[in-house]
Amino acid sequence: MSCSAVAASALLWLAAAPAGASPEAATPPPATALEPFFADIVGRAQSLKGRAEAMRKTQGAADAAFKTDLADLAELDMQAHQRLKARGTDGDLTCILRGIAEDLPVKMAALQMAADEAARDLALREMIYLLNDNIEVIVTPPSVTSDLAPGGV
């Protein structure tokens, strides 16, 4: 399965899980999430998500600092992809992080090119969704079975 297919499947799985209903909520985060490098990515993604949510509420524009911070996060996600790939660890997280690193600049470009309020709101919602995924894929423990896995419930 290609990285794109794995990333799409994982994002669909995350989107389908009801908030707060996950049995993994009581499970500690994976060891990767506890590493300072990955914890920094989570913290940055949380901060950017909050800023994007505030922009959506106030109809404010993305300033230079937001653009820079988003680009920095994309670079860190790519570094995370490369670290995990070098370790030879699970390909799912490795691929998903690469996909997020590639998608963040696309979402920023969509926000900058938004021609009207509706397009801007859509771009911000998609960016917020991607930033949330950036957090969740790192802190959510992998599931043994899922709706997408063969034989999953």
Short mmCIF file of C-alpha atoms in Angstrom, two decimals:
data_model
loop_
_atom_site.label_atom_id
_atom_site.label_comp_id
_atom_site.label_asym_id
_atom_site.label_seq_id
_atom_site.Cartn_x
_atom_site.Cartn_y
_atom_site.Cartn_z
CA MET A 1 0.00 0.00 0.00
CA SER A 2 1.40 3.42 -0.91
CA CYS A 3 2.01 6.18 1.64
CA SER A 4 -0.84 8.17 0.10
CA ALA A 5 -3.28 5.32 0.54
CA VAL A 6 -2.13 4.67 4.12
CA ALA A 7 -2.42 8.37 4.98
CA ALA A 8 -5.88 8.63 3.47
CA SER A 9 -7.05 5.51 5.28
CA ALA A 10 -5.69 6.73 8.60
CA LEU A 11 -7.28 10.15 8.22
CA LEU A 12 -10.63 8.57 7.38
CA TRP A 13 -10.32 6.32 10.41
CA LEU A 14 -9.55 9.29 12.68
CA ALA A 15 -12.46 11.25 11.25
CA ALA A 16 -14.88 8.38 11.82
CA ALA A 17 -13.98 7.89 15.49
CA PRO A 18 -16.47 9.66 17.77
CA ALA A 19 -14.87 12.17 20.12
CA GLY A 20 -14.31 10.80 23.59
CA ALA A 21 -15.62 7.34 22.69
CA SER A 22 -12.27 5.77 21.86
CA PRO A 23 -11.14 2.86 24.04
CA GLU A 24 -7.61 4.11 23.43
CA ALA A 25 -8.41 7.20 25.53
CA ALA A 26 -7.50 5.26 28.68
CA THR A 27 -4.38 3.85 27.03
CA PRO A 28 -1.15 5.78 27.48
CA PRO A 29 0.22 7.48 24.36
CA PRO A 30 2.77 5.62 22.27
CA ALA A 31 6.42 6.03 23.26
CA THR A 32 7.04 8.21 20.22
CA ALA A 33 4.64 10.85 21.58
CA LEU A 34 6.73 11.09 24.75
CA GLU A 35 9.94 11.91 22.90
CA PRO A 36 10.75 15.64 23.17
CA PHE A 37 11.00 16.04 19.38
CA PHE A 38 7.50 14.61 18.79
CA ALA A 39 6.06 16.38 21.84
CA ASP A 40 7.33 19.64 20.33
CA ILE A 41 5.49 18.88 17.09
CA VAL A 42 2.29 18.24 19.04
CA GLY A 43 2.69 21.50 20.99
CA ARG A 44 3.30 23.51 17.84
CA ALA A 45 0.34 21.91 16.05
CA GLN A 46 -1.90 22.64 19.07
CA SER A 47 -0.78 26.27 19.11
CA LEU A 48 -1.34 26.71 15.37
CA LYS A 49 -4.72 25.00 15.60
CA GLY A 50 -5.77 27.45 18.31
CA ARG A 51 -4.54 30.39 16.25
CA ALA A 52 -6.38 29.13 13.16
CA GLU A 53 -9.57 28.69 15.20
CA ALA A 54 -9.20 32.27 16.46
CA MET A 55 -8.70 33.51 12.88
CA ARG A 56 -11.87 31.72 11.88
CA LYS A 57 -13.88 33.32 14.70
CA THR A 58 -12.52 36.84 14.27
CA GLN A 59 -12.14 36.68 10.48
CA GLY A 60 -8.54 37.78 11.00
CA ALA A 61 -5.84 37.25 8.42
CA ALA A 62 -2.88 34.90 8.63
CA ASP A 63 0.08 37.06 9.56
CA ALA A 64 3.72 36.45 8.65
CA ALA A 65 4.38 34.74 11.99
CA PHE A 66 1.56 32.25 11.39
CA LYS A 67 2.87 31.47 7.90
CA THR A 68 6.41 31.00 9.22
CA ASP A 69 5.25 28.83 12.12
CA LEU A 70 3.19 26.67 9.78
CA ALA A 71 6.16 26.23 7.42
CA ASP A 72 8.35 25.33 10.41
CA LEU A 73 5.82 22.71 11.52
CA ALA A 74 5.74 21.22 8.02
CA GLU A 75 9.54 20.96 8.11
CA LEU A 76 9.43 19.28 11.53
CA ASP A 77 6.82 16.81 10.27
CA MET A 78 9.11 15.94 7.36
CA GLN A 79 12.02 15.50 9.78
CA ALA A 80 9.81 13.23 11.90
CA HIS A 81 8.99 11.21 8.79
CA GLN A 82 12.69 10.88 8.03
CA ARG A 83 13.57 9.91 11.62
CA LEU A 84 10.94 7.20 11.73
CA LYS A 85 11.92 5.94 8.30
CA ALA A 86 15.58 5.75 9.40
CA ARG A 87 14.52 3.74 12.47
CA GLY A 88 12.60 1.34 10.26
CA THR A 89 9.49 1.80 12.38
CA ASP A 90 5.83 1.42 11.42
CA GLY A 91 5.21 2.75 7.94
CA ASP A 92 1.77 4.17 8.75
CA LEU A 93 2.94 6.98 11.03
CA THR A 94 5.95 7.59 8.82
CA CYS A 95 3.75 8.01 5.75
CA ILE A 96 1.11 10.07 7.53
CA LEU A 97 3.69 12.55 8.82
CA ARG A 98 5.11 12.93 5.32
CA GLY A 99 1.62 13.54 3.98
CA ILE A 100 0.92 16.18 6.61
CA ALA A 101 4.26 17.86 5.87
CA GLU A 102 3.31 18.04 2.21
CA ASP A 103 -0.30 19.16 2.87
CA LEU A 104 0.35 22.00 5.32
CA PRO A 105 1.83 24.34 2.66
CA VAL A 106 -1.05 23.44 0.33
CA LYS A 107 -3.57 24.45 3.00
CA MET A 108 -1.68 27.71 3.60
CA ALA A 109 -1.75 28.47 -0.13
CA ALA A 110 -5.50 27.76 -0.23
CA LEU A 111 -6.01 30.20 2.64
CA GLN A 112 -3.95 32.88 0.92
CA MET A 113 -5.80 32.41 -2.37
CA ALA A 114 -9.29 32.37 -0.84
CA ALA A 115 -11.31 34.81 -2.93
CA ASP A 116 -14.19 35.31 -0.52
CA GLU A 117 -15.29 34.66 3.05
CA ALA A 118 -16.76 31.23 2.25
CA ALA A 119 -13.54 30.05 0.59
CA ARG A 120 -11.50 31.47 3.45
CA ASP A 121 -13.67 29.70 6.03
CA LEU A 122 -13.34 26.41 4.15
CA ALA A 123 -9.56 26.81 3.92
CA LEU A 124 -9.34 27.50 7.65
CA ARG A 125 -11.58 24.54 8.52
CA GLU A 126 -9.43 22.24 6.40
CA MET A 127 -6.26 23.62 7.99
CA ILE A 128 -7.70 23.14 11.49
CA TYR A 129 -8.67 19.57 10.58
CA LEU A 130 -5.15 18.84 9.29
CA LEU A 131 -3.52 20.37 12.38
CA ASN A 132 -5.78 18.24 14.57
CA ASP A 133 -4.72 15.17 12.59
CA ASN A 134 -1.10 16.19 13.14
CA ILE A 135 -1.72 16.02 16.88
CA GLU A 136 -3.84 12.87 16.88
CA VAL A 137 -1.57 10.68 14.78
CA ILE A 138 1.26 11.23 17.23
CA VAL A 139 -0.59 10.97 20.54
CA THR A 140 -3.18 8.30 19.72
CA PRO A 141 -1.96 4.76 20.32
CA PRO A 142 -2.18 2.48 17.29
CA SER A 143 -5.22 0.24 17.27
CA VAL A 144 -4.93 -3.50 16.88
CA THR A 145 -8.07 -3.53 14.76
CA SER A 146 -9.99 -0.80 13.04
CA ASP A 147 -12.86 -0.50 10.65
CA LEU A 148 -10.32 -0.31 7.85
CA ALA A 149 -8.29 -3.36 8.83
CA PRO A 150 -9.18 -6.73 7.32
CA GLY A 151 -11.31 -8.55 9.84
CA GLY A 152 -11.87 -5.36 11.85
CA VAL A 153 -15.14 -4.77 13.63
#
